PDB file of C-alpha atoms in Angstrom:
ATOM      1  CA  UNK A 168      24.332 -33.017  54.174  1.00 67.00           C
ATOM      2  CA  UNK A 169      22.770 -36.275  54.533  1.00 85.00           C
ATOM      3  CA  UNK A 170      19.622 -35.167  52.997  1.00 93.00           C
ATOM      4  CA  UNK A 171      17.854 -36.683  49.596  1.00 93.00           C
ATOM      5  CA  UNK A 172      15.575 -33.829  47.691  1.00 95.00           C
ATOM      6  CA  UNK A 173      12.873 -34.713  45.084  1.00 96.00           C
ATOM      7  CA  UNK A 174      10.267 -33.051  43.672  1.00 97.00           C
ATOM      8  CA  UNK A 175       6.537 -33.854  45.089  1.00 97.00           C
ATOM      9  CA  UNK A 176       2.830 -33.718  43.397  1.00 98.00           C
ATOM     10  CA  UNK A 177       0.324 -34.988  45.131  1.00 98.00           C
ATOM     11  CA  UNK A 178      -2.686 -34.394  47.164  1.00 98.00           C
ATOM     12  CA  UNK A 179      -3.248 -33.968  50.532  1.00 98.00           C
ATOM     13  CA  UNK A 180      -5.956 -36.242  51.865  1.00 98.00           C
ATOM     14  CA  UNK A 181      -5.446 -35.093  55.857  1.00 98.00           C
ATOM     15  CA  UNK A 182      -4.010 -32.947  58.246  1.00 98.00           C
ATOM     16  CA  UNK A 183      -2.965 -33.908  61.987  1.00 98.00           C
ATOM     17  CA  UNK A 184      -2.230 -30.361  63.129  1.00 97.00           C
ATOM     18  CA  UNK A 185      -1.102 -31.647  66.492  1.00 97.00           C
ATOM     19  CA  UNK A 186       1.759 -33.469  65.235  1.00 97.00           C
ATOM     20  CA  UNK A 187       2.340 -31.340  62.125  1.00 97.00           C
ATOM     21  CA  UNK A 188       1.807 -34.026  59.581  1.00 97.00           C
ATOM     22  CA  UNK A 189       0.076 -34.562  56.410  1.00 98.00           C
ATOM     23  CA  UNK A 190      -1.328 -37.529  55.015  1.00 98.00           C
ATOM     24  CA  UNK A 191      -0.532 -37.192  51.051  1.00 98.00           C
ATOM     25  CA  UNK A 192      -1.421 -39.444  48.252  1.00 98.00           C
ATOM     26  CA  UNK A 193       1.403 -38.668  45.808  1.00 98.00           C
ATOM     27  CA  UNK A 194       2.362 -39.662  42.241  1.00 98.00           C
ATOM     28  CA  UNK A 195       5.451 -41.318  41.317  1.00 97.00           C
ATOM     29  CA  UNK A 196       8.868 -39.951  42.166  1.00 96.00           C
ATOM     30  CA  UNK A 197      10.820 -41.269  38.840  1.00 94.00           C
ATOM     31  CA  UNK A 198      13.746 -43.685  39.697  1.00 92.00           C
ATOM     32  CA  UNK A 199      12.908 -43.501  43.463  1.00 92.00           C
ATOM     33  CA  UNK A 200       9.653 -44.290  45.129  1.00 94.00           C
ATOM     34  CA  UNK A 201       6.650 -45.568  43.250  1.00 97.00           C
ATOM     35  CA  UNK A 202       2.754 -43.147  44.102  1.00 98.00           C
ATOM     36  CA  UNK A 203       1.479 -44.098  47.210  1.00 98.00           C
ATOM     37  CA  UNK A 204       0.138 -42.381  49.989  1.00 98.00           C
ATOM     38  CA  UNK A 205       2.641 -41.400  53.212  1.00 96.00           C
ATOM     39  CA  UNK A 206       2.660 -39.021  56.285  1.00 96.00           C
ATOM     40  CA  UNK A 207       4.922 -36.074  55.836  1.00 96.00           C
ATOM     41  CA  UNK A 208       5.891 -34.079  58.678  1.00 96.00           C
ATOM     42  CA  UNK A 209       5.761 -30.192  57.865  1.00 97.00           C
ATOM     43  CA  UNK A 210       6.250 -27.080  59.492  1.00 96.00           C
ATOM     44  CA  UNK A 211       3.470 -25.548  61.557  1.00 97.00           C
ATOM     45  CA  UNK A 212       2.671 -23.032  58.954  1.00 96.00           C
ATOM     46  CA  UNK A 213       2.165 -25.755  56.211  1.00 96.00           C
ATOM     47  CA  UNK A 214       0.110 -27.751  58.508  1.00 97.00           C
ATOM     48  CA  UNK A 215      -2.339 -24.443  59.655  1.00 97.00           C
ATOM     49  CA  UNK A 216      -2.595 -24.005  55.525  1.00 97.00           C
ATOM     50  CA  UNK A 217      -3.058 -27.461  54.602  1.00 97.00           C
ATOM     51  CA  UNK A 218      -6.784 -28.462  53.470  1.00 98.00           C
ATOM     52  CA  UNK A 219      -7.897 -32.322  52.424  1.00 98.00           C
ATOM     53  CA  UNK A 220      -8.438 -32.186  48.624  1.00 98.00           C
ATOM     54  CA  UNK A 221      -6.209 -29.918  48.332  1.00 98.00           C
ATOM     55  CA  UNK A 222      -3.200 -30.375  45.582  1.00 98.00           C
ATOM     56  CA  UNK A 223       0.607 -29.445  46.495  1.00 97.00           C
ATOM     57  CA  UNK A 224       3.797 -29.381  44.731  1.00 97.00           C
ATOM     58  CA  UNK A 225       6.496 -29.657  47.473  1.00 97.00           C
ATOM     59  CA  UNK A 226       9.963 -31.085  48.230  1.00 97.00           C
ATOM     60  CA  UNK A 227      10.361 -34.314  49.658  1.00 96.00           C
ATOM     61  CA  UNK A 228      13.244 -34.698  52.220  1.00 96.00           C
ATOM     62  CA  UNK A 229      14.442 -37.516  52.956  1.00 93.00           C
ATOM     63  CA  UNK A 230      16.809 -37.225  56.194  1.00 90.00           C
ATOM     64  CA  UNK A 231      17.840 -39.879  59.012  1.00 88.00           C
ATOM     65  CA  UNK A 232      15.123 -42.092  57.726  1.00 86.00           C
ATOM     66  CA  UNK A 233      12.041 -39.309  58.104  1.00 90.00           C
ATOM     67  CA  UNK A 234      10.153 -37.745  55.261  1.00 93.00           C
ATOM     68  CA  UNK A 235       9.479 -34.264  55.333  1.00 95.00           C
ATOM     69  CA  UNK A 236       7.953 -31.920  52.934  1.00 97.00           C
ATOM     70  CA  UNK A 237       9.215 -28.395  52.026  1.00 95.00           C
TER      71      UNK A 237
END
């Protein structure tokens, strides 16, 4: 509830494992945001995985105004 889910390709350009975030340079996400590149915040797995260069397919969440990727 309160939650907006698209699909995400893109790739990872860095990682800020303290705060769990990635910095991703994604393509467009048809009829809602043009590519760009954003921080994501991810789970601490996702971040300990995460390599610059590295391409992802993900989920974008979109919840209380804060972007997450599953």
């Amino acid at each position: 509830p309160g939650e907006i889910r698209h699909p995400l390709t893109g790739e990872i350009l860095s990682v800020d494992l303290e705060r769990n975030v990635l910095i991703v340079t994604h393509d467009e996400i048809k009829d809602y945001m043009p590519a760009m590149t954003m921080e994501f915040l991810v789970n601490r797995g996702d971040a300990a995985n995460a390599k610059p260069g590295q391409r992802i397919r993900a989920e974008l969440v979109e919840r209380k105004g804060e972007y997450y990727l599953e």
